[in-house]
């Protein structure tokens, strides 16, 4: 974990992106302390707290969850005194994923099912035991503005984009935005409930804030080139998916036909299927929060990856 000072009393804690769950966090070390996102399990969140302890000794008084995915909030219980803040729709989705299920998936390393075995290998660094879900109790609607001893912190709702309750955390004077999973940087986005158009608008909203530093939910720090490049990616995949849909292809067959081009260098490029599936959901006229078949999605991503490997070795 890397601790980076972004401005006086403002820090990011970055985890190198090695696949599923390696998210980033932020700290405003003022006004009692505010932490932006906890980590996916208790050991990683303990390490996060130790890392912040190098610059901020007290327990933080506030935690903001940018959204409801476990890799941004399953460490909340290690801030027992803190006020937990999140969007109303983040709270509504909070129990959809659960730690016991993830722990079971992680234990399937010797499964004869190759999809399950690969997923278990991807989860090997994580330990979901002991996690108690602790959802936000201070709810945000459109926005919430905090003043931490002179540092303004604006929480801005931009969902439903990557999830329903997506919040940006904006420090206007310092020109810093913590994006949560609106932005994946140099790693392939995977989205849940939300629309393509709103995700693009959310990326535009980051750029419109004119930030000097953008802290993505996953991947390294960047400037506005980060949201610009991801918008180009989402638009490219959406366009290609729409063509596949019009031709009557399955989402997986449409994804197999899309040339990942420069995006093949992003981590886990097979997550492209997630964007194709979301495009199909909209093109079918399904609601933006229609449940995603997660097991089917991971099986499809596995198949997409296999098809690329076969093409490469052919
Ligand atoms: Zn995430």
PDB file of C-alpha atoms and ligand atoms in Angstrom:
ATOM      1  CA  UNK A   1       0.000   0.000   0.000  1.00  0.00           C
ATOM      2  CA  UNK A   2       1.314   3.398  -0.977  1.00  0.00           C
ATOM      3  CA  UNK A   3       0.530   6.510   1.039  1.00  0.00           C
ATOM      4  CA  UNK A   4       0.660   9.626  -1.147  1.00  0.00           C
ATOM      5  CA  UNK A   5       0.286  13.208   0.079  1.00  0.00           C
ATOM      6  CA  UNK A   6      -1.918  15.009  -2.437  1.00  0.00           C
ATOM      7  CA  UNK A   7      -2.149  18.383  -0.623  1.00  0.00           C
ATOM      8  CA  UNK A   8      -1.546  19.518   2.958  1.00  0.00           C
ATOM      9  CA  UNK A   9      -3.574  17.103   5.153  1.00  0.00           C
ATOM     10  CA  UNK A  10      -4.984  15.205   2.163  1.00  0.00           C
ATOM     11  CA  UNK A  11      -3.738  11.694   1.335  1.00  0.00           C
ATOM     12  CA  UNK A  12      -4.495   8.747  -0.875  1.00  0.00           C
ATOM     13  CA  UNK A  13      -3.751   5.140   0.016  1.00  0.00           C
ATOM     14  CA  UNK A  14      -3.229   3.245  -3.226  1.00  0.00           C
ATOM     15  CA  UNK A  15      -3.167  -0.507  -3.730  1.00  0.00           C
ATOM     16  CA  UNK A  16      -1.420  -1.650  -6.870  1.00  0.00           C
ATOM     17  CA  UNK A  17      -4.085  -3.087  -9.151  1.00  0.00           C
ATOM     18  CA  UNK A  18      -3.531  -6.845  -9.303  1.00  0.00           C
ATOM     19  CA  UNK A  19      -7.104  -7.729 -10.220  1.00  0.00           C
ATOM     20  CA  UNK A  20     -10.330  -8.050  -8.274  1.00  0.00           C
ATOM     21  CA  UNK A  21     -10.687  -5.888  -5.196  1.00  0.00           C
ATOM     22  CA  UNK A  22      -7.489  -3.810  -5.179  1.00  0.00           C
ATOM     23  CA  UNK A  23      -9.218  -0.496  -4.521  1.00  0.00           C
ATOM     24  CA  UNK A  24      -7.951   2.910  -3.375  1.00  0.00           C
ATOM     25  CA  UNK A  25      -8.840   5.027  -0.349  1.00  0.00           C
ATOM     26  CA  UNK A  26      -8.435   8.630   0.768  1.00  0.00           C
ATOM     27  CA  UNK A  27      -7.874  10.542   4.005  1.00  0.00           C
ATOM     28  CA  UNK A  28      -8.599  14.153   4.910  1.00  0.00           C
ATOM     29  CA  UNK A  29      -6.627  14.581   8.117  1.00  0.00           C
ATOM     30  CA  UNK A  30      -8.611  17.551   9.418  1.00  0.00           C
ATOM     31  CA  UNK A  31     -11.751  18.191  11.416  1.00  0.00           C
ATOM     32  CA  UNK A  32     -11.658  14.828  13.187  1.00  0.00           C
ATOM     33  CA  UNK A  33     -10.482  12.971  10.088  1.00  0.00           C
ATOM     34  CA  UNK A  34     -12.468  11.662   7.148  1.00  0.00           C
ATOM     35  CA  UNK A  35     -11.676   8.404   5.333  1.00  0.00           C
ATOM     36  CA  UNK A  36     -12.921   7.826   1.784  1.00  0.00           C
ATOM     37  CA  UNK A  37     -13.658   4.081   1.431  1.00  0.00           C
ATOM     38  CA  UNK A  38     -12.422   1.149   3.469  1.00  0.00           C
ATOM     39  CA  UNK A  39     -11.013  -2.049   1.935  1.00  0.00           C
ATOM     40  CA  UNK A  40     -12.472  -5.430   0.985  1.00  0.00           C
ATOM     41  CA  UNK A  41     -11.494  -7.383   4.091  1.00  0.00           C
ATOM     42  CA  UNK A  42     -10.351  -6.812   7.661  1.00  0.00           C
ATOM     43  CA  UNK A  43      -6.599  -7.570   7.204  1.00  0.00           C
ATOM     44  CA  UNK A  44      -6.289  -5.070   4.340  1.00  0.00           C
ATOM     45  CA  UNK A  45      -8.329  -2.463   6.223  1.00  0.00           C
ATOM     46  CA  UNK A  46      -6.123  -2.933   9.319  1.00  0.00           C
ATOM     47  CA  UNK A  47      -3.122  -2.246   7.120  1.00  0.00           C
ATOM     48  CA  UNK A  48      -4.931   0.823   5.744  1.00  0.00           C
ATOM     49  CA  UNK A  49      -5.477   2.131   9.283  1.00  0.00           C
ATOM     50  CA  UNK A  50      -1.795   1.514  10.137  1.00  0.00           C
ATOM     51  CA  UNK A  51      -0.770   3.336   6.976  1.00  0.00           C
ATOM     52  CA  UNK A  52      -2.923   6.356   7.803  1.00  0.00           C
ATOM     53  CA  UNK A  53      -1.588   6.166  11.372  1.00  0.00           C
ATOM     54  CA  UNK A  54       1.744   7.433  10.045  1.00  0.00           C
ATOM     55  CA  UNK A  55       0.107  10.836   9.458  1.00  0.00           C
ATOM     56  CA  UNK A  56      -3.081  10.794  11.575  1.00  0.00           C
ATOM     57  CA  UNK A  57      -3.081   9.205  15.021  1.00  0.00           C
ATOM     58  CA  UNK A  58      -6.732   9.486  16.072  1.00  0.00           C
ATOM     59  CA  UNK A  59      -9.494   7.191  14.825  1.00  0.00           C
ATOM     60  CA  UNK A  60     -11.222   8.993  11.949  1.00  0.00           C
ATOM     61  CA  UNK A  61     -14.555  10.534  12.909  1.00  0.00           C
ATOM     62  CA  UNK A  62     -16.114  10.048   9.483  1.00  0.00           C
ATOM     63  CA  UNK A  63     -16.040   7.393   6.758  1.00  0.00           C
ATOM     64  CA  UNK A  64     -17.567   8.014   3.330  1.00  0.00           C
ATOM     65  CA  UNK A  65     -18.472   5.001   1.173  1.00  0.00           C
ATOM     66  CA  UNK A  66     -18.392   5.991  -2.496  1.00  0.00           C
ATOM     67  CA  UNK A  67     -20.699   3.040  -3.294  1.00  0.00           C
ATOM     68  CA  UNK A  68     -21.903  -0.348  -2.082  1.00  0.00           C
ATOM     69  CA  UNK A  69     -19.341  -2.795  -3.581  1.00  0.00           C
ATOM     70  CA  UNK A  70     -17.587  -4.699  -0.802  1.00  0.00           C
ATOM     71  CA  UNK A  71     -14.110  -3.605  -1.860  1.00  0.00           C
ATOM     72  CA  UNK A  72     -15.047  -0.065  -0.762  1.00  0.00           C
ATOM     73  CA  UNK A  73     -16.916  -0.705   2.471  1.00  0.00           C
ATOM     74  CA  UNK A  74     -16.386  -4.127   4.030  1.00  0.00           C
ATOM     75  CA  UNK A  75     -13.774  -2.675   6.398  1.00  0.00           C
ATOM     76  CA  UNK A  76     -16.282  -0.184   7.905  1.00  0.00           C
ATOM     77  CA  UNK A  77     -16.566  -2.098  11.184  1.00  0.00           C
ATOM     78  CA  UNK A  78     -12.931  -1.229  12.009  1.00  0.00           C
ATOM     79  CA  UNK A  79     -14.091   2.391  12.424  1.00  0.00           C
ATOM     80  CA  UNK A  80     -16.567   1.648  15.229  1.00  0.00           C
ATOM     81  CA  UNK A  81     -16.790   5.245  16.472  1.00  0.00           C
ATOM     82  CA  UNK A  82     -17.114   6.832  13.040  1.00  0.00           C
ATOM     83  CA  UNK A  83     -20.142   8.318  11.363  1.00  0.00           C
ATOM     84  CA  UNK A  84     -20.560   6.312   8.125  1.00  0.00           C
ATOM     85  CA  UNK A  85     -21.816   8.387   5.206  1.00  0.00           C
ATOM     86  CA  UNK A  86     -23.167   7.141   1.884  1.00  0.00           C
ATOM     87  CA  UNK A  87     -25.859   7.634  -0.686  1.00  0.00           C
ATOM     88  CA  UNK A  88     -29.384   6.422   0.077  1.00  0.00           C
ATOM     89  CA  UNK A  89     -29.162   3.907  -2.818  1.00  0.00           C
ATOM     90  CA  UNK A  90     -25.777   2.665  -1.594  1.00  0.00           C
ATOM     91  CA  UNK A  91     -27.503   1.678   1.637  1.00  0.00           C
ATOM     92  CA  UNK A  92     -30.374   0.061  -0.259  1.00  0.00           C
ATOM     93  CA  UNK A  93     -27.891  -2.206  -2.110  1.00  0.00           C
ATOM     94  CA  UNK A  94     -25.652  -2.918   0.858  1.00  0.00           C
ATOM     95  CA  UNK A  95     -26.512  -6.540   1.548  1.00  0.00           C
ATOM     96  CA  UNK A  96     -26.648  -7.685  -2.074  1.00  0.00           C
ATOM     97  CA  UNK A  97     -23.101  -9.055  -1.946  1.00  0.00           C
ATOM     98  CA  UNK A  98     -22.188 -10.979   1.149  1.00  0.00           C
ATOM     99  CA  UNK A  99     -18.878 -11.947   2.758  1.00  0.00           C
ATOM    100  CA  UNK A 100     -19.856 -15.567   3.520  1.00  0.00           C
ATOM    101  CA  UNK A 101     -20.559 -16.190  -0.142  1.00  0.00           C
ATOM    102  CA  UNK A 102     -17.250 -14.611  -1.179  1.00  0.00           C
ATOM    103  CA  UNK A 103     -15.409 -16.728   1.404  1.00  0.00           C
ATOM    104  CA  UNK A 104     -17.037 -19.844  -0.057  1.00  0.00           C
ATOM    105  CA  UNK A 105     -16.013 -18.847  -3.583  1.00  0.00           C
ATOM    106  CA  UNK A 106     -12.481 -18.241  -2.359  1.00  0.00           C
ATOM    107  CA  UNK A 107     -12.379 -21.775  -0.937  1.00  0.00           C
ATOM    108  CA  UNK A 108     -13.077 -23.397  -4.329  1.00  0.00           C
ATOM    109  CA  UNK A 109      -9.442 -23.400  -5.517  1.00  0.00           C
ATOM    110  CA  UNK A 110      -9.386 -27.136  -6.171  1.00  0.00           C
ATOM    111  CA  UNK A 111     -12.748 -27.166  -7.917  1.00  0.00           C
ATOM    112  CA  UNK A 112     -12.938 -29.158 -11.142  1.00  0.00           C
ATOM    113  CA  UNK A 113     -14.917 -26.274 -12.598  1.00  0.00           C
ATOM    114  CA  UNK A 114     -12.247 -24.054 -14.246  1.00  0.00           C
ATOM    115  CA  UNK A 115     -14.312 -20.866 -13.799  1.00  0.00           C
ATOM    116  CA  UNK A 116     -14.662 -21.470 -10.062  1.00  0.00           C
ATOM    117  CA  UNK A 117     -10.981 -22.413  -9.732  1.00  0.00           C
ATOM    118  CA  UNK A 118      -9.850 -19.252 -11.515  1.00  0.00           C
ATOM    119  CA  UNK A 119     -12.116 -17.052  -9.407  1.00  0.00           C
ATOM    120  CA  UNK A 120     -10.798 -18.694  -6.233  1.00  0.00           C
ATOM    121  CA  UNK A 121      -7.230 -17.994  -7.375  1.00  0.00           C
ATOM    122  CA  UNK A 122      -8.160 -14.340  -7.966  1.00  0.00           C
ATOM    123  CA  UNK A 123      -9.537 -14.144  -4.421  1.00  0.00           C
ATOM    124  CA  UNK A 124      -6.564 -15.864  -2.732  1.00  0.00           C
ATOM    125  CA  UNK A 125      -5.181 -12.620  -1.230  1.00  0.00           C
ATOM    126  CA  UNK A 126      -8.445 -11.820   0.514  1.00  0.00           C
ATOM    127  CA  UNK A 127      -9.927 -13.179   3.729  1.00  0.00           C
ATOM    128  CA  UNK A 128     -13.618 -12.434   4.115  1.00  0.00           C
ATOM    129  CA  UNK A 129     -13.956 -13.997   7.569  1.00  0.00           C
ATOM    130  CA  UNK A 130     -15.241 -11.911  10.455  1.00  0.00           C
ATOM    131  CA  UNK A 131     -16.800  -9.210   8.317  1.00  0.00           C
ATOM    132  CA  UNK A 132     -19.972  -7.636   9.657  1.00  0.00           C
ATOM    133  CA  UNK A 133     -21.720  -5.349   7.237  1.00  0.00           C
ATOM    134  CA  UNK A 134     -21.933  -1.855   8.603  1.00  0.00           C
ATOM    135  CA  UNK A 135     -23.903   0.303   6.152  1.00  0.00           C
ATOM    136  CA  UNK A 136     -23.905   4.109   6.169  1.00  0.00           C
ATOM    137  CA  UNK A 137     -26.305   5.755   8.595  1.00  0.00           C
ATOM    138  CA  UNK A 138     -25.857   9.320   7.382  1.00  0.00           C
ATOM    139  CA  UNK A 139     -27.595   9.373   4.018  1.00  0.00           C
ATOM    140  CA  UNK A 140     -26.823  11.600   1.053  1.00  0.00           C
ATOM    141  CA  UNK A 141     -29.398  12.483  -1.589  1.00  0.00           C
ATOM    142  CA  UNK A 142     -28.096  14.831  -4.291  1.00  0.00           C
ATOM    143  CA  UNK A 143     -25.157  16.288  -2.402  1.00  0.00           C
ATOM    144  CA  UNK A 144     -23.682  16.923   1.018  1.00  0.00           C
ATOM    145  CA  UNK A 145     -21.116  19.605   1.820  1.00  0.00           C
ATOM    146  CA  UNK A 146     -18.798  19.246   4.796  1.00  0.00           C
ATOM    147  CA  UNK A 147     -16.306  21.699   6.243  1.00  0.00           C
ATOM    148  CA  UNK A 148     -13.370  19.960   7.933  1.00  0.00           C
ATOM    149  CA  UNK A 149     -11.597  22.774   9.736  1.00  0.00           C
ATOM    150  CA  UNK A 150     -11.389  24.831   6.576  1.00  0.00           C
ATOM    151  CA  UNK A 151     -11.127  21.999   4.045  1.00  0.00           C
ATOM    152  CA  UNK A 152     -14.348  21.842   2.029  1.00  0.00           C
ATOM    153  CA  UNK A 153     -15.449  18.316   1.068  1.00  0.00           C
ATOM    154  CA  UNK A 154     -18.359  17.975  -1.348  1.00  0.00           C
ATOM    155  CA  UNK A 155     -20.108  14.635  -1.814  1.00  0.00           C
ATOM    156  CA  UNK A 156     -21.865  14.607  -5.162  1.00  0.00           C
ATOM    157  CA  UNK A 157     -24.255  11.893  -6.351  1.00  0.00           C
ATOM    158  CA  UNK A 158     -23.592  10.866  -9.970  1.00  0.00           C
ATOM    159  CA  UNK A 159     -25.444   7.519 -10.123  1.00  0.00           C
ATOM    160  CA  UNK A 160     -26.907   5.314 -11.333  1.00  0.00           C
ATOM    161  CA  UNK A 161     -23.708   4.867 -13.345  1.00  0.00           C
ATOM    162  CA  UNK A 162     -21.358   2.123 -12.087  1.00  0.00           C
ATOM    163  CA  UNK A 163     -23.820   1.450  -9.262  1.00  0.00           C
ATOM    164  CA  UNK A 164     -26.991   3.190  -8.108  1.00  0.00           C
ATOM    165  CA  UNK A 165     -25.445   5.129  -5.235  1.00  0.00           C
ATOM    166  CA  UNK A 166     -22.195   6.406  -6.797  1.00  0.00           C
ATOM    167  CA  UNK A 167     -20.704   9.417  -5.006  1.00  0.00           C
ATOM    168  CA  UNK A 168     -17.802  11.625  -6.066  1.00  0.00           C
ATOM    169  CA  UNK A 169     -15.795  13.162  -3.235  1.00  0.00           C
ATOM    170  CA  UNK A 170     -14.608  16.588  -4.353  1.00  0.00           C
ATOM    171  CA  UNK A 171     -12.224  18.947  -2.580  1.00  0.00           C
ATOM    172  CA  UNK A 172     -12.729  22.136  -4.610  1.00  0.00           C
ATOM    173  CA  UNK A 173      -9.936  24.247  -3.161  1.00  0.00           C
ATOM    174  CA  UNK A 174      -7.342  21.462  -3.420  1.00  0.00           C
ATOM    175  CA  UNK A 175      -8.719  20.440  -6.871  1.00  0.00           C
ATOM    176  CA  UNK A 176      -8.866  16.760  -5.914  1.00  0.00           C
ATOM    177  CA  UNK A 177     -11.578  14.245  -6.801  1.00  0.00           C
ATOM    178  CA  UNK A 178     -11.907  10.775  -5.296  1.00  0.00           C
ATOM    179  CA  UNK A 179     -14.038   9.038  -7.906  1.00  0.00           C
ATOM    180  CA  UNK A 180     -14.903   5.664  -6.395  1.00  0.00           C
ATOM    181  CA  UNK A 181     -15.544   3.215  -9.233  1.00  0.00           C
ATOM    182  CA  UNK A 182     -16.805   5.838 -11.651  1.00  0.00           C
ATOM    183  CA  UNK A 183     -13.175   5.700 -12.748  1.00  0.00           C
ATOM    184  CA  UNK A 184     -11.042   2.606 -13.259  1.00  0.00           C
ATOM    185  CA  UNK A 185      -7.592   3.729 -14.395  1.00  0.00           C
ATOM    186  CA  UNK A 186      -5.593   1.419 -16.692  1.00  0.00           C
ATOM    187  CA  UNK A 187      -7.828  -1.413 -15.581  1.00  0.00           C
ATOM    188  CA  UNK A 188     -11.008  -2.566 -17.219  1.00  0.00           C
ATOM    189  CA  UNK A 189     -14.242  -1.296 -15.685  1.00  0.00           C
ATOM    190  CA  UNK A 190     -16.940  -3.662 -14.465  1.00  0.00           C
ATOM    191  CA  UNK A 191     -20.333  -2.140 -13.738  1.00  0.00           C
ATOM    192  CA  UNK A 192     -23.508  -3.164 -11.981  1.00  0.00           C
ATOM    193  CA  UNK A 193     -26.795  -1.268 -11.776  1.00  0.00           C
ATOM    194  CA  UNK A 194     -26.805   1.941 -13.834  1.00  0.00           C
ATOM    195  CA  UNK A 195     -26.918   3.211 -17.390  1.00  0.00           C
ATOM    196  CA  UNK A 196     -24.304   3.815 -20.044  1.00  0.00           C
ATOM    197  CA  UNK A 197     -25.434   7.427 -20.546  1.00  0.00           C
ATOM    198  CA  UNK A 198     -25.232   8.211 -16.842  1.00  0.00           C
ATOM    199  CA  UNK A 199     -21.755   6.662 -16.529  1.00  0.00           C
ATOM    200  CA  UNK A 200     -20.553   8.867 -19.387  1.00  0.00           C
ATOM    201  CA  UNK A 201     -22.170  11.901 -17.728  1.00  0.00           C
ATOM    202  CA  UNK A 202     -20.450  11.005 -14.454  1.00  0.00           C
ATOM    203  CA  UNK A 203     -17.054  10.889 -16.214  1.00  0.00           C
ATOM    204  CA  UNK A 204     -17.831  14.258 -17.803  1.00  0.00           C
ATOM    205  CA  UNK A 205     -18.759  15.571 -14.357  1.00  0.00           C
ATOM    206  CA  UNK A 206     -15.278  14.666 -13.066  1.00  0.00           C
ATOM    207  CA  UNK A 207     -13.678  16.582 -15.925  1.00  0.00           C
ATOM    208  CA  UNK A 208     -16.004  19.562 -15.367  1.00  0.00           C
ATOM    209  CA  UNK A 209     -14.732  19.851 -11.778  1.00  0.00           C
ATOM    210  CA  UNK A 210     -11.343  20.714 -13.334  1.00  0.00           C
ATOM    211  CA  UNK A 211      -9.320  18.567 -10.931  1.00  0.00           C
ATOM    212  CA  UNK A 212      -5.526  18.657 -10.722  1.00  0.00           C
ATOM    213  CA  UNK A 213      -5.490  15.153  -9.197  1.00  0.00           C
ATOM    214  CA  UNK A 214      -7.976  12.357  -9.776  1.00  0.00           C
ATOM    215  CA  UNK A 215      -7.937   9.362  -7.425  1.00  0.00           C
ATOM    216  CA  UNK A 216      -9.642   6.473  -9.234  1.00  0.00           C
ATOM    217  CA  UNK A 217     -11.441   3.652  -7.459  1.00  0.00           C
ATOM    218  CA  UNK A 218      -8.863   1.278  -8.949  1.00  0.00           C
ATOM    219  CA  UNK A 219      -5.486   1.960 -10.555  1.00  0.00           C
ATOM    220  CA  UNK A 220      -2.935   4.770 -10.300  1.00  0.00           C
ATOM    221  CA  UNK A 221      -3.492   8.504  -9.787  1.00  0.00           C
ATOM    222  CA  UNK A 222      -4.175  10.550 -12.903  1.00  0.00           C
ATOM    223  CA  UNK A 223      -5.462  13.837 -14.243  1.00  0.00           C
ATOM    224  CA  UNK A 224      -8.439  14.452 -16.507  1.00  0.00           C
ATOM    225  CA  UNK A 225      -6.934  12.152 -19.151  1.00  0.00           C
ATOM    226  CA  UNK A 226      -8.186   9.293 -16.930  1.00  0.00           C
ATOM    227  CA  UNK A 227     -11.923  10.023 -17.241  1.00  0.00           C
ATOM    228  CA  UNK A 228     -11.448  10.999 -20.902  1.00  0.00           C
ATOM    229  CA  UNK A 229      -9.848   7.674 -21.808  1.00  0.00           C
ATOM    230  CA  UNK A 230     -12.416   5.665 -19.910  1.00  0.00           C
ATOM    231  CA  UNK A 231     -15.251   7.548 -21.598  1.00  0.00           C
ATOM    232  CA  UNK A 232     -13.716   6.687 -24.993  1.00  0.00           C
ATOM    233  CA  UNK A 233     -13.562   3.034 -23.916  1.00  0.00           C
ATOM    234  CA  UNK A 234     -17.183   2.908 -22.725  1.00  0.00           C
ATOM    235  CA  UNK A 235     -18.401   4.613 -25.900  1.00  0.00           C
ATOM    236  CA  UNK A 236     -16.389   2.266 -28.125  1.00  0.00           C
ATOM    237  CA  UNK A 237     -17.664  -0.875 -26.407  1.00  0.00           C
ATOM    238  CA  UNK A 238     -21.238   0.437 -26.324  1.00  0.00           C
ATOM    239  CA  UNK A 239     -21.153   1.174 -30.067  1.00  0.00           C
ATOM    240  CA  UNK A 240     -19.750  -2.258 -30.914  1.00  0.00           C
ATOM    241  CA  UNK A 241     -22.197  -3.986 -28.548  1.00  0.00           C
ATOM    242  CA  UNK A 242     -25.099  -2.170 -30.207  1.00  0.00           C
ATOM    243  CA  UNK A 243     -23.973  -3.510 -33.589  1.00  0.00           C
ATOM    244  CA  UNK A 244     -23.822  -7.039 -32.220  1.00  0.00           C
ATOM    245  CA  UNK A 245     -27.278  -6.649 -30.689  1.00  0.00           C
ATOM    246  CA  UNK A 246     -28.731  -5.400 -33.980  1.00  0.00           C
ATOM    247  CA  UNK A 247     -27.276  -8.460 -35.699  1.00  0.00           C
ATOM    248  CA  UNK A 248     -28.835 -10.805 -33.165  1.00  0.00           C
ATOM    249  CA  UNK A 249     -25.579 -12.006 -31.598  1.00  0.00           C
ATOM    250  CA  UNK A 250     -25.436 -13.125 -27.987  1.00  0.00           C
ATOM    251  CA  UNK A 251     -23.605 -10.710 -25.693  1.00  0.00           C
ATOM    252  CA  UNK A 252     -20.686 -13.147 -25.462  1.00  0.00           C
ATOM    253  CA  UNK A 253     -20.435 -13.548 -29.240  1.00  0.00           C
ATOM    254  CA  UNK A 254     -20.618  -9.769 -29.656  1.00  0.00           C
ATOM    255  CA  UNK A 255     -17.809  -9.362 -27.098  1.00  0.00           C
ATOM    256  CA  UNK A 256     -15.674 -11.990 -28.859  1.00  0.00           C
ATOM    257  CA  UNK A 257     -15.922  -9.945 -32.036  1.00  0.00           C
ATOM    258  CA  UNK A 258     -14.808  -6.656 -30.439  1.00  0.00           C
ATOM    259  CA  UNK A 259     -11.123  -5.881 -30.953  1.00  0.00           C
ATOM    260  CA  UNK A 260      -9.837  -4.760 -27.537  1.00  0.00           C
ATOM    261  CA  UNK A 261      -7.075  -2.827 -29.345  1.00  0.00           C
ATOM    262  CA  UNK A 262      -5.104  -0.640 -26.921  1.00  0.00           C
ATOM    263  CA  UNK A 263      -7.425  -1.650 -24.069  1.00  0.00           C
ATOM    264  CA  UNK A 264      -5.944  -5.161 -24.119  1.00  0.00           C
ATOM    265  CA  UNK A 265      -3.160  -3.690 -21.964  1.00  0.00           C
ATOM    266  CA  UNK A 266      -5.575  -2.734 -19.191  1.00  0.00           C
ATOM    267  CA  UNK A 267      -5.812  -5.346 -16.431  1.00  0.00           C
ATOM    268  CA  UNK A 268      -8.586  -7.961 -16.799  1.00  0.00           C
ATOM    269  CA  UNK A 269      -9.635  -6.925 -20.322  1.00  0.00           C
ATOM    270  CA  UNK A 270     -12.218  -9.736 -20.325  1.00  0.00           C
ATOM    271  CA  UNK A 271     -14.379  -7.557 -18.065  1.00  0.00           C
ATOM    272  CA  UNK A 272     -15.379  -5.920 -21.330  1.00  0.00           C
ATOM    273  CA  UNK A 273     -18.197  -8.463 -21.327  1.00  0.00           C
ATOM    274  CA  UNK A 274     -19.712  -6.596 -18.378  1.00  0.00           C
ATOM    275  CA  UNK A 275     -20.083  -3.441 -20.507  1.00  0.00           C
ATOM    276  CA  UNK A 276     -21.528  -5.486 -23.377  1.00  0.00           C
ATOM    277  CA  UNK A 277     -24.041  -7.129 -21.019  1.00  0.00           C
ATOM    278  CA  UNK A 278     -25.066  -3.739 -19.655  1.00  0.00           C
ATOM    279  CA  UNK A 279     -25.542  -2.421 -23.199  1.00  0.00           C
ATOM    280  CA  UNK A 280     -27.708  -5.446 -23.994  1.00  0.00           C
ATOM    281  CA  UNK A 281     -29.760  -4.877 -20.851  1.00  0.00           C
ATOM    282  CA  UNK A 282     -30.577  -1.358 -22.046  1.00  0.00           C
ATOM    283  CA  UNK A 283     -31.151  -2.371 -25.664  1.00  0.00           C
ATOM    284  CA  UNK A 284     -33.638  -5.021 -24.525  1.00  0.00           C
ATOM    285  CA  UNK A 285     -35.455  -2.285 -22.608  1.00  0.00           C
ATOM    286  CA  UNK A 286     -34.750  -3.887 -19.220  1.00  0.00           C
ATOM    287  CA  UNK A 287     -34.557  -1.564 -16.209  1.00  0.00           C
ATOM    288  CA  UNK A 288     -31.146  -0.210 -15.198  1.00  0.00           C
ATOM    289  CA  UNK A 289     -31.270  -2.182 -11.969  1.00  0.00           C
ATOM    290  CA  UNK A 290     -32.374  -5.509 -13.471  1.00  0.00           C
ATOM    291  CA  UNK A 291     -30.276  -8.122 -11.624  1.00  0.00           C
ATOM    292  CA  UNK A 292     -27.088  -9.267 -13.303  1.00  0.00           C
ATOM    293  CA  UNK A 293     -26.394 -12.999 -13.434  1.00  0.00           C
ATOM    294  CA  UNK A 294     -23.007 -12.760 -11.725  1.00  0.00           C
ATOM    295  CA  UNK A 295     -22.098 -16.463 -12.099  1.00  0.00           C
ATOM    296  CA  UNK A 296     -23.001 -16.257 -15.789  1.00  0.00           C
ATOM    297  CA  UNK A 297     -20.958 -13.078 -16.188  1.00  0.00           C
ATOM    298  CA  UNK A 298     -17.832 -14.664 -14.666  1.00  0.00           C
ATOM    299  CA  UNK A 299     -18.274 -17.788 -16.814  1.00  0.00           C
ATOM    300  CA  UNK A 300     -18.624 -15.546 -19.870  1.00  0.00           C
ATOM    301  CA  UNK A 301     -15.518 -13.540 -18.971  1.00  0.00           C
ATOM    302  CA  UNK A 302     -13.612 -16.786 -18.627  1.00  0.00           C
ATOM    303  CA  UNK A 303     -14.817 -17.890 -22.079  1.00  0.00           C
ATOM    304  CA  UNK A 304     -13.895 -14.515 -23.606  1.00  0.00           C
ATOM    305  CA  UNK A 305     -10.401 -14.744 -22.183  1.00  0.00           C
ATOM    306  CA  UNK A 306     -10.053 -18.294 -23.539  1.00  0.00           C
ATOM    307  CA  UNK A 307     -11.156 -17.176 -26.990  1.00  0.00           C
ATOM    308  CA  UNK A 308      -8.482 -14.438 -27.045  1.00  0.00           C
ATOM    309  CA  UNK A 309      -5.822 -16.920 -25.931  1.00  0.00           C
ATOM    310  CA  UNK A 310      -6.845 -19.385 -28.619  1.00  0.00           C
ATOM    311  CA  UNK A 311      -6.700 -16.662 -31.256  1.00  0.00           C
ATOM    312  CA  UNK A 312      -3.251 -15.619 -30.067  1.00  0.00           C
ATOM    313  CA  UNK A 313      -1.861 -19.150 -30.222  1.00  0.00           C
ATOM    314  CA  UNK A 314      -3.524 -19.959 -33.574  1.00  0.00           C
TER     315      UNK A 314
HETATM  316 ZN1  LIG B   1     -14.223  -1.292  -6.661  1.00  0.00          ZN
END
